[in-house]
Tab-separated table of C-alpha atoms and ligand atoms in Angstrom:
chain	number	residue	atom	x	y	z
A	56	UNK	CA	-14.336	-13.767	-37.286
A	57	UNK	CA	-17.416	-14.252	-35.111
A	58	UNK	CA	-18.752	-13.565	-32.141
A	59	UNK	CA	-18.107	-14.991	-28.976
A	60	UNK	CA	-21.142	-15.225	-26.924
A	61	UNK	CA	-20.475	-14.955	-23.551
A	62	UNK	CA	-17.424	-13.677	-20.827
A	63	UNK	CA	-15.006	-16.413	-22.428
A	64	UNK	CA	-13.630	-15.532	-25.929
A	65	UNK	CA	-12.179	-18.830	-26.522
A	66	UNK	CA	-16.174	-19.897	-26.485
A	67	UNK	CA	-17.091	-19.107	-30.285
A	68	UNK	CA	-19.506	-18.714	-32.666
A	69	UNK	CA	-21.264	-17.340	-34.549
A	70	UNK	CA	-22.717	-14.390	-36.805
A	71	UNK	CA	-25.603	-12.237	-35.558
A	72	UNK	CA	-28.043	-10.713	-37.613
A	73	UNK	CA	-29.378	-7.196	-37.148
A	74	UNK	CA	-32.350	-4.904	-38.244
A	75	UNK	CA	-31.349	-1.237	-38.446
A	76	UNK	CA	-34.761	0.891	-38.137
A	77	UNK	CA	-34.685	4.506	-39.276
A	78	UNK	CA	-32.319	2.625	-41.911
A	79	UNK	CA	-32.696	5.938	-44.722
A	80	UNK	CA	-31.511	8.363	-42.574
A	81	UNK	CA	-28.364	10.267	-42.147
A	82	UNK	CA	-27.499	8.341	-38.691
A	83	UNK	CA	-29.236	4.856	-40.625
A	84	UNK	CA	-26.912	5.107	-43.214
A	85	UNK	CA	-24.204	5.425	-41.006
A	86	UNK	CA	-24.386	2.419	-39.260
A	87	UNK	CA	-24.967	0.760	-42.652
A	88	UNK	CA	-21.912	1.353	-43.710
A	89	UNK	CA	-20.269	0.713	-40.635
A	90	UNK	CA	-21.784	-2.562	-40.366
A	91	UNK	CA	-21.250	-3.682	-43.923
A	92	UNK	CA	-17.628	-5.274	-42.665
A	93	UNK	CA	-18.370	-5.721	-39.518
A	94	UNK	CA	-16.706	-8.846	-37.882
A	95	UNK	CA	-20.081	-10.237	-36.029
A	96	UNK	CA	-23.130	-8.672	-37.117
A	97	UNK	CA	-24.821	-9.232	-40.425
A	98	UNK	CA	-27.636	-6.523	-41.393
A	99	UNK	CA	-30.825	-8.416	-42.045
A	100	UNK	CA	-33.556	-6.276	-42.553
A	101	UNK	CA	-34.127	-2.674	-42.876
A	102	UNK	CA	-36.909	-0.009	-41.721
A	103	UNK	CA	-37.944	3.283	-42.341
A	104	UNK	CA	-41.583	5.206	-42.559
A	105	UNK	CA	-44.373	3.969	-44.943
A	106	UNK	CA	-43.067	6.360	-47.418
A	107	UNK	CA	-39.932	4.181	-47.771
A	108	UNK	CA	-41.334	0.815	-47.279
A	109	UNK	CA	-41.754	-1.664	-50.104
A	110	UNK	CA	-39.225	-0.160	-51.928
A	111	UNK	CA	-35.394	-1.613	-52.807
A	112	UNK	CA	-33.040	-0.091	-50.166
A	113	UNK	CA	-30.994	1.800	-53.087
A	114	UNK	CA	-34.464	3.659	-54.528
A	115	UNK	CA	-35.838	4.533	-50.854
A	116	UNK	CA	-32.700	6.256	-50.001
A	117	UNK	CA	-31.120	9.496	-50.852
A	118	UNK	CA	-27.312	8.074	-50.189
A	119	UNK	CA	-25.290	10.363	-48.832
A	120	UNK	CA	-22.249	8.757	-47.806
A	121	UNK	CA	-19.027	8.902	-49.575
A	122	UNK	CA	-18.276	5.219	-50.121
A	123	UNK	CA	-21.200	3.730	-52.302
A	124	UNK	CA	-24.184	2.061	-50.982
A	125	UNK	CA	-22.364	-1.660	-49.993
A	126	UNK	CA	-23.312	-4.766	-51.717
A	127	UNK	CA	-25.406	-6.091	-48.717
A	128	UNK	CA	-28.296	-3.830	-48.533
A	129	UNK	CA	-28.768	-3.175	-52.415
A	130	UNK	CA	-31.039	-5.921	-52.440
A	131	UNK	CA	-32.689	-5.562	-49.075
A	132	UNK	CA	-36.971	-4.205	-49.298
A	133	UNK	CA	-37.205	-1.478	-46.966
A	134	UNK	CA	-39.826	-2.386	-44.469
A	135	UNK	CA	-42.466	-1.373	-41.976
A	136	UNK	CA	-40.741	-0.686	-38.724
A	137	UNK	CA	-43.257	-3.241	-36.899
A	138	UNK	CA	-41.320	-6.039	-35.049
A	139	UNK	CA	-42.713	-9.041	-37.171
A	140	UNK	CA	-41.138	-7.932	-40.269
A	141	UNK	CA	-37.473	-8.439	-38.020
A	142	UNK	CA	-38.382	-11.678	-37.145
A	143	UNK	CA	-34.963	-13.095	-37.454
A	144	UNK	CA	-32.927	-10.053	-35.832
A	145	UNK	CA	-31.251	-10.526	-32.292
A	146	UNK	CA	-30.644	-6.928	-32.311
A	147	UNK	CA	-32.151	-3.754	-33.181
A	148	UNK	CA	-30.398	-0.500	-33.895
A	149	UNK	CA	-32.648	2.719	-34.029
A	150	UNK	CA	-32.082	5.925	-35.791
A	151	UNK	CA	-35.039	6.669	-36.008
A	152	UNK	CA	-36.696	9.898	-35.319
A	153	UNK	CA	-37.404	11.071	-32.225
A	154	UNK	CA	-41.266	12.044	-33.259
A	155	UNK	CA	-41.890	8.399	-33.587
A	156	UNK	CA	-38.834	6.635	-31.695
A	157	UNK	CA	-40.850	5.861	-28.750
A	158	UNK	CA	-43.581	3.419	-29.276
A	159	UNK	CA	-41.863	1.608	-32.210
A	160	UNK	CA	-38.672	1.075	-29.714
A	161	UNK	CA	-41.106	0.328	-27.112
A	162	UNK	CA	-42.610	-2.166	-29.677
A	163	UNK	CA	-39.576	-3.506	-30.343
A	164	UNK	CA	-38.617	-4.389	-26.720
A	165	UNK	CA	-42.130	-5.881	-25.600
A	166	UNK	CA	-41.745	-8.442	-28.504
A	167	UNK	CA	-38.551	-9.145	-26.685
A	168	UNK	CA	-35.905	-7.275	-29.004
A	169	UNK	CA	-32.207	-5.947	-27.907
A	170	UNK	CA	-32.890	-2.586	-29.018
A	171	UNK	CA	-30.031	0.317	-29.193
A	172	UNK	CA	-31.392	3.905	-29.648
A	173	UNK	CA	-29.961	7.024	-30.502
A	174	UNK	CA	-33.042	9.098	-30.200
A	175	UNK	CA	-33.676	10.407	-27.281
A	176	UNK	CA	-36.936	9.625	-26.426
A	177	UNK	CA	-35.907	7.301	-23.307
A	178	UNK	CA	-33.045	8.731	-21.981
A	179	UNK	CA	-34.493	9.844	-19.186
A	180	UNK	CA	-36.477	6.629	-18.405
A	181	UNK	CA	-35.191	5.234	-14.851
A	182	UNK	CA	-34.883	1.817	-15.863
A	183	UNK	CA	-32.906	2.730	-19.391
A	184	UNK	CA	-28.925	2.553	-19.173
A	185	UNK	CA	-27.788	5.956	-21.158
A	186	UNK	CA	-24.348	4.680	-22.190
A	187	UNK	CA	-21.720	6.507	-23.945
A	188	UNK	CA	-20.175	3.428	-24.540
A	189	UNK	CA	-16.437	4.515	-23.645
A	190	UNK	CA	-17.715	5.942	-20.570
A	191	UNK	CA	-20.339	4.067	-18.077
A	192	UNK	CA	-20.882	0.534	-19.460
A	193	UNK	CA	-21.357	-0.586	-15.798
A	194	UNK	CA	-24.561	0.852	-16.152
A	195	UNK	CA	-25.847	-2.229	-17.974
A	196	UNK	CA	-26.752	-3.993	-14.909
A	197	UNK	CA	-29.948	-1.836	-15.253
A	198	UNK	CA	-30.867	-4.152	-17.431
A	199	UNK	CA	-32.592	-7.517	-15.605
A	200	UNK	CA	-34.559	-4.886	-13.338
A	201	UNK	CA	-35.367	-2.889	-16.428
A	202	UNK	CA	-36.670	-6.683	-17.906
A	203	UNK	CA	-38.319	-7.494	-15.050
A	204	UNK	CA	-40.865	-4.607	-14.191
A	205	UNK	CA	-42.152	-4.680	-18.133
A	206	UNK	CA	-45.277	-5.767	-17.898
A	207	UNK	CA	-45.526	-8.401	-18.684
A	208	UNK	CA	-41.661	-9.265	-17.587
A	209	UNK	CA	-39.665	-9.938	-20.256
A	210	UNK	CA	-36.977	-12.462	-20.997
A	211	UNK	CA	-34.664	-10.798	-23.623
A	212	UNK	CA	-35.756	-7.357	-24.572
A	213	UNK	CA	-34.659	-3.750	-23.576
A	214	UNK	CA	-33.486	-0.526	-24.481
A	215	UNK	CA	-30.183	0.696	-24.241
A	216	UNK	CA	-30.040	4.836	-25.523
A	217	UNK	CA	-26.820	6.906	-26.677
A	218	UNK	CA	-26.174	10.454	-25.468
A	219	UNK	CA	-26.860	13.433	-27.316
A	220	UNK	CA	-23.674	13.347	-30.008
A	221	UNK	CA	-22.324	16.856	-28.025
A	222	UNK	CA	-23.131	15.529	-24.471
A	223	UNK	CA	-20.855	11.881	-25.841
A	224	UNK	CA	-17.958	14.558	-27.044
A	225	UNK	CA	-17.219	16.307	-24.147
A	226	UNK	CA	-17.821	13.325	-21.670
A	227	UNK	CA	-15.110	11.068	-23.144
A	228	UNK	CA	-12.198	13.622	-21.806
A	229	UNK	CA	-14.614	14.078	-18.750
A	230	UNK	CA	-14.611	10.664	-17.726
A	231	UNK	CA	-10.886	9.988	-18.397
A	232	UNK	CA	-10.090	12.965	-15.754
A	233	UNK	CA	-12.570	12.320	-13.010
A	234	UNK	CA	-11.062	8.324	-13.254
A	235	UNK	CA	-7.563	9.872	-13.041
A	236	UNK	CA	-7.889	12.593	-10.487
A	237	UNK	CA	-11.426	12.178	-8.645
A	238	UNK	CA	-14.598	14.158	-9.086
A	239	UNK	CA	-15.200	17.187	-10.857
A	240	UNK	CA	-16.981	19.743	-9.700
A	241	UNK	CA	-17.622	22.460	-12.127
A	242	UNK	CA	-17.889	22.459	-16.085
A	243	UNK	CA	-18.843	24.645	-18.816
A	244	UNK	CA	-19.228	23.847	-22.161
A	245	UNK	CA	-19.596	25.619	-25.607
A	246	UNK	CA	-20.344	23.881	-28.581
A	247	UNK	CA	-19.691	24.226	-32.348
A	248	UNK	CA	-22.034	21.757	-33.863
A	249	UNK	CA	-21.809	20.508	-37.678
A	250	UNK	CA	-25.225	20.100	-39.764
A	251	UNK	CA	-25.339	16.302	-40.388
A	252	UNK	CA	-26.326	16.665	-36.378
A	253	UNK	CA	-29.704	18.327	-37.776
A	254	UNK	CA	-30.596	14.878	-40.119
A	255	UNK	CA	-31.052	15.342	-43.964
A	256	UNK	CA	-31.949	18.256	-45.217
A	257	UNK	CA	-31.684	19.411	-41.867
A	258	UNK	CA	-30.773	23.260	-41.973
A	259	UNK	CA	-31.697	25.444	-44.615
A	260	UNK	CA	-28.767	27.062	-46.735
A	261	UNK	CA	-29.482	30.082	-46.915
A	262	UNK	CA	-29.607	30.086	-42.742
A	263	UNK	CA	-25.614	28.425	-42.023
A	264	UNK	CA	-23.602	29.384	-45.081
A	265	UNK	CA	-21.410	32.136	-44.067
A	266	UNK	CA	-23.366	31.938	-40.409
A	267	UNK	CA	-23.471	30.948	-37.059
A	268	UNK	CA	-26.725	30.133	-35.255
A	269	UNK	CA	-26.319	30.427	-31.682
A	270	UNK	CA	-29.571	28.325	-30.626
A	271	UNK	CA	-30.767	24.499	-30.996
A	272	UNK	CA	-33.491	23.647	-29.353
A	273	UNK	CA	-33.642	21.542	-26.323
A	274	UNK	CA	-29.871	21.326	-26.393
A	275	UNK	CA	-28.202	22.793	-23.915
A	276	UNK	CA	-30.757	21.238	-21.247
A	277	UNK	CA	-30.215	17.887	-22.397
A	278	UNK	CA	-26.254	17.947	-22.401
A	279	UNK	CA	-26.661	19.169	-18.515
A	280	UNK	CA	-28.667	16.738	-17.377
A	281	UNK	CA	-27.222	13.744	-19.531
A	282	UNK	CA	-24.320	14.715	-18.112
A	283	UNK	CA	-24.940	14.037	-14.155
A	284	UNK	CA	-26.731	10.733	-15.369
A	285	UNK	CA	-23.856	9.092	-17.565
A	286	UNK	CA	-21.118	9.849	-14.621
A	287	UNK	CA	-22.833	8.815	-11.733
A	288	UNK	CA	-22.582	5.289	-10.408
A	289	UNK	CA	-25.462	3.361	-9.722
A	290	UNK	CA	-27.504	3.150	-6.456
A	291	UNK	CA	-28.455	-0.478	-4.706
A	292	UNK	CA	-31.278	-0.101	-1.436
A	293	UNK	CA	-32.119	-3.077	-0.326
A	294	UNK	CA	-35.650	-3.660	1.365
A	295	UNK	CA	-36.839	-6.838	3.673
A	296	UNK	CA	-39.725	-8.401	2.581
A	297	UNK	CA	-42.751	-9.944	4.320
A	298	UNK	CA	-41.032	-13.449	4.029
A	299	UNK	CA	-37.399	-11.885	5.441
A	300	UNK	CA	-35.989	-12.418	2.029
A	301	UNK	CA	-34.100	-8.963	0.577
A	302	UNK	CA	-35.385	-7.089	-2.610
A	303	UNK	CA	-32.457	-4.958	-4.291
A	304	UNK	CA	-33.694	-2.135	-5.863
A	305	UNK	CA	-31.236	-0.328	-8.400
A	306	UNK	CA	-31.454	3.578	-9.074
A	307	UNK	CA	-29.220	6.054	-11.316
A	308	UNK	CA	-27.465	8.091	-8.960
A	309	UNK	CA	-26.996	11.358	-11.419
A	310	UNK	CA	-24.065	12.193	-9.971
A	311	UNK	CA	-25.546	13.017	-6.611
A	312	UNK	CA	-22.831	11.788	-4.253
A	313	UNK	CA	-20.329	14.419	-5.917
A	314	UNK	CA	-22.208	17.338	-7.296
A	315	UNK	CA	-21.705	18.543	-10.031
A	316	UNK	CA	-22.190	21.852	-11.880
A	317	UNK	CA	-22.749	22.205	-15.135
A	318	UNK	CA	-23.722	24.784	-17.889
A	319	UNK	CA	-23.806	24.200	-22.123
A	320	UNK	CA	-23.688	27.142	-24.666
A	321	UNK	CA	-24.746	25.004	-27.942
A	322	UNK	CA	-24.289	26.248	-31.690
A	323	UNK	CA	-24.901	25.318	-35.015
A	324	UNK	CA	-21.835	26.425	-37.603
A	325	UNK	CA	-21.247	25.864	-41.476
A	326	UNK	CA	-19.059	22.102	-40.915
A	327	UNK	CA	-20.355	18.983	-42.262
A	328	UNK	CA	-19.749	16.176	-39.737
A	329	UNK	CA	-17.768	16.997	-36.749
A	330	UNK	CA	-18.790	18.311	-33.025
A	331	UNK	CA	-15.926	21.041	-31.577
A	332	UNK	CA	-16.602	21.967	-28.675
A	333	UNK	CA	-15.047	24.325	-25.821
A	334	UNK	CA	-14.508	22.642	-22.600
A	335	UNK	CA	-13.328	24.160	-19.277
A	336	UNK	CA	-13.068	21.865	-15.767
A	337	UNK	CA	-12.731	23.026	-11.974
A	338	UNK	CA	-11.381	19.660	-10.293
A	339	UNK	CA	-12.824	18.827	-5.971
A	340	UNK	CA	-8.797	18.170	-5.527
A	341	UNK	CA	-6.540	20.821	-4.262
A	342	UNK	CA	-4.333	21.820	-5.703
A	343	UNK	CA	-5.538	21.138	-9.097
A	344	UNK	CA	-3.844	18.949	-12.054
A	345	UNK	CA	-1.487	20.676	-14.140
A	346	UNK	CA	-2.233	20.765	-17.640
A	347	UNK	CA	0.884	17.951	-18.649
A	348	UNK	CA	-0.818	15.592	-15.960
A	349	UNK	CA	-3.927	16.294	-17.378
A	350	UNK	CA	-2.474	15.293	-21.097
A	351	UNK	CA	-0.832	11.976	-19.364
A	352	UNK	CA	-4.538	11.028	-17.928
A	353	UNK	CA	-6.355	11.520	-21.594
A	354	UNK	CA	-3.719	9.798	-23.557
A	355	UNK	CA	-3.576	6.400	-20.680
A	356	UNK	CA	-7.470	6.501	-21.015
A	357	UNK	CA	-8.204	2.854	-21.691
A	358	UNK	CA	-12.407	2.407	-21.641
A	359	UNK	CA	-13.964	-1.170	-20.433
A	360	UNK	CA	-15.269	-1.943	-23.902
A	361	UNK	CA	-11.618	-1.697	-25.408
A	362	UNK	CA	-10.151	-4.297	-22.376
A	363	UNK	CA	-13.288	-6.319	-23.245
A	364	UNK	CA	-12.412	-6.622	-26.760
A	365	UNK	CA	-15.652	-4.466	-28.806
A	366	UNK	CA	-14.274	-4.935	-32.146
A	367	UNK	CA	-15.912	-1.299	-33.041
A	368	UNK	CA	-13.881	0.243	-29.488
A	369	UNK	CA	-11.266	2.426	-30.585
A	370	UNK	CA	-7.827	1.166	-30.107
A	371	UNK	CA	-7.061	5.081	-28.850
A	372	UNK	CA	-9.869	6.537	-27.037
A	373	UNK	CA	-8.964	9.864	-26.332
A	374	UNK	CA	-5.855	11.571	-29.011
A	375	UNK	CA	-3.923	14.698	-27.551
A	376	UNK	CA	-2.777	17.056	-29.972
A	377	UNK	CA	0.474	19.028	-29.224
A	378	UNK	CA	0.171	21.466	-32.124
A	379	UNK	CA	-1.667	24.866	-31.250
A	380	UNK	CA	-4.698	25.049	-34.484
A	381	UNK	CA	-5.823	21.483	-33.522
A	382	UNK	CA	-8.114	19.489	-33.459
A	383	UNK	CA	-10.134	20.796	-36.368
A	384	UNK	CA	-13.631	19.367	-38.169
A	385	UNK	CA	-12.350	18.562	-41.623
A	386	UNK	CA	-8.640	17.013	-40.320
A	387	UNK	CA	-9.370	15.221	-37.632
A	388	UNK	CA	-12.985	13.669	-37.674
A	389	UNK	CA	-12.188	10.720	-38.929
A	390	UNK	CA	-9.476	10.004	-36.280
A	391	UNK	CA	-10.339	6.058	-35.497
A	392	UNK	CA	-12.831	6.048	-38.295
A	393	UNK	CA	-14.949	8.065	-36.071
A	394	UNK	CA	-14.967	6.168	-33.323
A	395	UNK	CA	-12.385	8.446	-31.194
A	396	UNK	CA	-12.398	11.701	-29.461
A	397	UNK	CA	-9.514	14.624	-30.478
A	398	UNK	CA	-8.719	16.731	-27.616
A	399	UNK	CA	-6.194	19.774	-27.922
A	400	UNK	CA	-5.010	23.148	-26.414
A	401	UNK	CA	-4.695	21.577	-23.440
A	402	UNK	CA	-3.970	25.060	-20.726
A	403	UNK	CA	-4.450	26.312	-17.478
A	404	UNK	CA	-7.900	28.120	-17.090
A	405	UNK	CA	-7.669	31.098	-14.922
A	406	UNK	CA	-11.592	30.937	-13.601
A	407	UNK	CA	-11.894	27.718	-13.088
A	408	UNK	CA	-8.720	25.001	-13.611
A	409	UNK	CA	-7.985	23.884	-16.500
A	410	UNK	CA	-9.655	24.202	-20.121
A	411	UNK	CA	-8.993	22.255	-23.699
A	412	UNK	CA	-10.564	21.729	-27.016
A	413	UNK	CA	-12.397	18.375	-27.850
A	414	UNK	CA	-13.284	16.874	-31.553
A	415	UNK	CA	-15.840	14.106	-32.159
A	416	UNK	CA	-17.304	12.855	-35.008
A	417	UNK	CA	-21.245	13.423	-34.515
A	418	UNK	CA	-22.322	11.066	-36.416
A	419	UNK	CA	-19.786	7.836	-35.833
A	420	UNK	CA	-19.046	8.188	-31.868
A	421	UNK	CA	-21.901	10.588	-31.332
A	422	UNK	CA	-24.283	8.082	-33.217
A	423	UNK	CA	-23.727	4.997	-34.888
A	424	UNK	CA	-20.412	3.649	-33.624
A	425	UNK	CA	-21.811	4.302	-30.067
A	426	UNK	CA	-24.840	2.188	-30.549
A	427	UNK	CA	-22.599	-0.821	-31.929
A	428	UNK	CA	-20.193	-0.594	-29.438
A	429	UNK	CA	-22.590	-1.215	-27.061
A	430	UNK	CA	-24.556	-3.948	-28.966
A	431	UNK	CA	-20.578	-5.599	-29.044
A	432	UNK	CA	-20.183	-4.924	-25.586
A	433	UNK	CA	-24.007	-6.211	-24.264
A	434	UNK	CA	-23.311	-9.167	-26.648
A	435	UNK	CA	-19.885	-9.856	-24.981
A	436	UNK	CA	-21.547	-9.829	-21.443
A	437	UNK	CA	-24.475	-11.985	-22.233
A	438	UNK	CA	-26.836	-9.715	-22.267
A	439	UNK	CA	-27.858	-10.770	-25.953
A	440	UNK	CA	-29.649	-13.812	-26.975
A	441	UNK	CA	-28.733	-15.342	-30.194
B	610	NDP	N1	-27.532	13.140	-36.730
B	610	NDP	C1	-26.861	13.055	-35.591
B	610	NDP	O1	-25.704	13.497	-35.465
B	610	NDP	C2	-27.493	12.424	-34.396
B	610	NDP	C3	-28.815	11.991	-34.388
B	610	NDP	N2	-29.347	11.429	-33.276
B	610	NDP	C4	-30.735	10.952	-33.254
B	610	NDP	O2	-30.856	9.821	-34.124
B	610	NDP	C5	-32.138	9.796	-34.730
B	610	NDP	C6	-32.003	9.836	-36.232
B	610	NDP	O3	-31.401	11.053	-36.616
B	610	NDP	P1	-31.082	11.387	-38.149
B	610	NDP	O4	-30.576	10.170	-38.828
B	610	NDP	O5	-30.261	12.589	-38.103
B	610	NDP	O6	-32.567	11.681	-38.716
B	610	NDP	P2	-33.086	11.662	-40.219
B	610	NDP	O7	-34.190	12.637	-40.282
B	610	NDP	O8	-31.968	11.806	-41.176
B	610	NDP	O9	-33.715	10.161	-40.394
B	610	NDP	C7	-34.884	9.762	-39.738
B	610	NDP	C8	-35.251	8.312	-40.061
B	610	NDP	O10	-36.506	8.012	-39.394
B	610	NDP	C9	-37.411	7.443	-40.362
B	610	NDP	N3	-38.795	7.764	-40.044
B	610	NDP	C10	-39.391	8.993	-40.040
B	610	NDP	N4	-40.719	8.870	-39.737
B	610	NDP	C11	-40.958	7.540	-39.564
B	610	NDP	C12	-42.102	6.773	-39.261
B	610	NDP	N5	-43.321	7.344	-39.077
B	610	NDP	N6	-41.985	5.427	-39.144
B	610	NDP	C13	-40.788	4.824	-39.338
B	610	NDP	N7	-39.647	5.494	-39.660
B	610	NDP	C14	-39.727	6.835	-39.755
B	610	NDP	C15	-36.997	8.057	-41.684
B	610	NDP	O11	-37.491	7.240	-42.748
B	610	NDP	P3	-37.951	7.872	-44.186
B	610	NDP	O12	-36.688	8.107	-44.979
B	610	NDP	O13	-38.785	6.786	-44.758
B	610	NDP	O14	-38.701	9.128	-43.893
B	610	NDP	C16	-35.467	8.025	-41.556
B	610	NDP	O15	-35.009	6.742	-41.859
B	610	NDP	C17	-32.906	11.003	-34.168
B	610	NDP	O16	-33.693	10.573	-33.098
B	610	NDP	C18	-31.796	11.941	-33.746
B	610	NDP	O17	-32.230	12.817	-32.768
B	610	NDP	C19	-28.565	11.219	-32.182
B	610	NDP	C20	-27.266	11.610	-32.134
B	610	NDP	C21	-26.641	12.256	-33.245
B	611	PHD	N1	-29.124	17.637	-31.481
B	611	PHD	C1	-27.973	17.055	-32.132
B	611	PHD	C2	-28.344	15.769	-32.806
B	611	PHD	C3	-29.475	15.037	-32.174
B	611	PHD	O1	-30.310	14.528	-32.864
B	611	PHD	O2	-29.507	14.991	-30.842
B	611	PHD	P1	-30.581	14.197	-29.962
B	611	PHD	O3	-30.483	12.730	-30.336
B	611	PHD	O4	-30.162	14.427	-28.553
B	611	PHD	O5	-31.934	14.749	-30.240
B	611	PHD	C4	-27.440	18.083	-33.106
B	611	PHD	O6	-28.266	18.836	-33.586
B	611	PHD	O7	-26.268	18.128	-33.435
């Protein structure tokens, strides 16, 4: 199968070829293996620091995935993350870390790369789209004004950045209610994070077995702010200029025309790969959903890049457990091969109105399946070059 490069499916072809920088690390392997049968995109080149580059893929890596390292990368040189060395890449995917995410991404884009991030170094930038690609993927039309005040402007590149792999858990359900019963006003949050969200080695031992660490750092901020930015719509002012002719200027609206309140408790427990987390929702509506409606709404939950056809979108975004012990880490984190969201204990909430459980896998939906379902999806609405 390949890709079809615009609107119109029935307009084929082709394969695209992607770089994967931060390629050696737990999120870089990741998308290596989920891109090793992909339908469209064909992994090219690979990056990671100097102390990986110029080595064989398979003796710069400490491979930590179940299913062995695939055929297509055991003969790949790690390289340099500099954007010469991906000369023949129409799109970039980062998983890089965060310490030096920023200029090479910025790098990346100036020599006119398609890059998709999961650090979070530009989240917060104005003129970045933070999509959690089941959620806000009208947000892309950031990207010609994001292209056009580069200096100097720039024809094909930008940045496109994940969410935080907690903030993407919990906004999945989020999203589904607010589309089925208007804005919500409160939420609060409390997370159970796994340790593959720390990188390799990430957490000492001797600190998580047989513990709970109720702290990690700069968490809880960023899921409340990410938060207000992902659900809110997009502003458009228009200003006259000198000549009379109109300039639109777009802006993130961060939720502003329906506040919202919210507040994360984050911590770090003894699971591998999984993000639980404890969700409770106070709707603007009165009276409330009941807790069945509120089942109906996450189970009909049908996101854009599904409809579109993103090969990587989960056919079910959004499962709803009936049984009372689920969703849980080791059962259900593979639900979609990652790339869906397990919600469960579904029940009235007697502070605010209703509260469930939600399941994601950190390091498929929270990482690397986001950032290819939105390279599929910005491909699909011809926002790629190829
Ligand atoms: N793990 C998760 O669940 C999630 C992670 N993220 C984000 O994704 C990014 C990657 O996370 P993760 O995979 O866990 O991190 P890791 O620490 O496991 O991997 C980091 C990668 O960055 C590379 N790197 C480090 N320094 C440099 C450098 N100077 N130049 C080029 N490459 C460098 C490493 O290469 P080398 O092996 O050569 O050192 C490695 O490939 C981070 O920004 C993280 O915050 C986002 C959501 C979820
Ligand atoms: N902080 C997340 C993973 C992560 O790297 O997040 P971010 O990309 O927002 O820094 C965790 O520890 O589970």
């Amino acid at each position: 199968m390949s890709v079809p490069p615009s609107d119109d499916p029935s307009v084929s072809t082709q394969t695209v070829k992607v770089g994967i920088l931060g390629a050696t690390g737990t999120v870089g392997q990741r998308f290596i293996s989920l891109l090793a049968d992909h339908p469209w995109f064909i992994i090219h080149a690979l990056g990671a620091s100097s102390r990986s580059a110029g080595k064989p893929y398979p003796q710069a890596v400490k491979w930590k995935q179940t299913s062995p390292i695939p055929a297509v990368v055991r003969t790949l040189v790690v390289q340099e993350c500099i954007p010469e060395k991906f000369a023949d890449c129409a799109v970039i995917f980062s998983g890089l870390d965060a310490d030096v995410a920023g200029d090479i991404e910025a790098a990346f884009r100036k020599a006119e790369f398609a890059v998709f991030s999961n650090a979070k170094n530009y989240r917060k930038d104005p003129q970045v789209p933070l999509v959690v690609p089941l959620v806000n993927t009208s947000h892309y039309s950031m990207i010609p004004q994001q292209r056009s005040l580069q200096s100097p402007p720039l024809k094909k590149g930008f940045i496109v950045t994940n969410a935080n792999c907690s903030t993407t858990a919990f906004i999945i359900p989020l999203a589904a209610l607010e589309k089925a019963f208007g804005p919500i006003e409160s939420c609060m949050v409390t997370t159970m994070q796994a340790i593959s969200g720390a990188g390799y080695p990430g957490i000492s031992s001797l600190d998580i077995i047989d513990n709970v660490v109720p702290y990690i750092s700069g968490e809880e901020e960023k899921i409340e702010w990410e938060t207000l930015k992902i659900l809110g719509g997009i502003d458009e002012t228009e200003k006259a200029g000198a000549d009379g002719a109109t300039d639109k200027t777009l802006s993130f609206d961060m939720h502003q025309a329906h506040p919202l309140r919210i507040s994360a408790s984050c911590n770090r427990v003894p699971v591998v790969d999984g993000h639980m987390e404890c969700v409770s929702v106070r709707f603007s509506r009165r009276p409330p959903p009941s807790p069945q409606q509120v089942r109906e709404a996450l189970l009909s939950y049908t996101p854009e890049a599904r409809t579109l056809g993103c090969p990587s979108a989960p056919r079910h975004a959004i499962f709803v457990h009936e049984e009372a012990d689920r969703p849980q880490p080791r059962l259900d984190r593979d639900y979609q091969r990652g790339a869906g969201v397990s919600v469960g204990r579904v029940r009235q909430c007697m502070v605010l109105d209703i509260k469930f459980v939600v399941l994601a896998n950190n390091v498929c939906i929270g990482a690397a399946t986001s950032s290819i379902i939105n390279a599929e999806f910005a491909l699909l609405k011809g926002y790629v070059s190829t």
